[in-house]
Amino acid sequence: MNAGDVNGVSSDGATAPRDRETPITIKSKPSRFNPKR
């Protein structure tokens, strides 16, 4: 779901409200991949 949201936002520029959550999703993604962080 997270990856899909990021892709959807990038593909759909009309998703302005989602842009705000985009940074949060991206931050959550690296956190999961990087347990150190």
PDB file of C-alpha atoms in Angstrom:
ATOM      1  CA  MET A   1       0.000   0.000   0.000  1.00  0.00           C
ATOM      2  CA  ASN A   2       2.787   2.422   0.885  1.00  0.00           C
ATOM      3  CA  ALA A   3       4.703   1.819  -2.320  1.00  0.00           C
ATOM      4  CA  GLY A   4       1.485   2.140  -4.328  1.00  0.00           C
ATOM      5  CA  ASP A   5       0.646   5.440  -2.677  1.00  0.00           C
ATOM      6  CA  VAL A   6       4.049   6.905  -3.499  1.00  0.00           C
ATOM      7  CA  ASN A   7       3.810   5.769  -7.111  1.00  0.00           C
ATOM      8  CA  GLY A   8       0.255   7.032  -7.408  1.00  0.00           C
ATOM      9  CA  VAL A   9       1.223  10.463  -6.103  1.00  0.00           C
ATOM     10  CA  SER A  10       4.171  10.668  -8.483  1.00  0.00           C
ATOM     11  CA  SER A  11       2.001   9.579 -11.420  1.00  0.00           C
ATOM     12  CA  ASP A  12      -1.044  11.635 -10.382  1.00  0.00           C
ATOM     13  CA  GLY A  13      -0.062  15.263  -9.886  1.00  0.00           C
ATOM     14  CA  ALA A  14      -3.665  16.100  -8.997  1.00  0.00           C
ATOM     15  CA  THR A  15      -3.196  14.307  -5.660  1.00  0.00           C
ATOM     16  CA  ALA A  16      -2.300  17.470  -3.752  1.00  0.00           C
ATOM     17  CA  PRO A  17      -3.768  16.302  -0.394  1.00  0.00           C
ATOM     18  CA  ARG A  18      -1.756  13.085  -0.696  1.00  0.00           C
ATOM     19  CA  ASP A  19       1.441  15.049  -1.339  1.00  0.00           C
ATOM     20  CA  ARG A  20       1.415  16.000   2.339  1.00  0.00           C
ATOM     21  CA  GLU A  21       1.391  12.348   3.338  1.00  0.00           C
ATOM     22  CA  THR A  22       3.980  11.477   0.685  1.00  0.00           C
ATOM     23  CA  PRO A  23       6.947  12.553   2.856  1.00  0.00           C
ATOM     24  CA  ILE A  24       5.591  10.538   5.774  1.00  0.00           C
ATOM     25  CA  THR A  25       5.233   7.429   3.606  1.00  0.00           C
ATOM     26  CA  ILE A  26       8.726   7.814   2.154  1.00  0.00           C
ATOM     27  CA  LYS A  27      10.149   8.233   5.668  1.00  0.00           C
ATOM     28  CA  SER A  28       8.312   5.117   6.820  1.00  0.00           C
ATOM     29  CA  LYS A  29       9.649   3.105   3.861  1.00  0.00           C
ATOM     30  CA  PRO A  30      13.371   3.599   4.629  1.00  0.00           C
ATOM     31  CA  SER A  31      12.690   3.030   8.309  1.00  0.00           C
ATOM     32  CA  ARG A  32      11.322  -0.432   7.525  1.00  0.00           C
ATOM     33  CA  PHE A  33      14.222  -1.275   5.226  1.00  0.00           C
ATOM     34  CA  ASN A  34      16.762   0.291   7.589  1.00  0.00           C
ATOM     35  CA  PRO A  35      16.044  -1.098  11.065  1.00  0.00           C
ATOM     36  CA  LYS A  36      19.075   0.848  12.289  1.00  0.00           C
ATOM     37  CA  ARG A  37      17.178   4.108  11.749  1.00  0.00           C
TER      38      ARG A  37
END
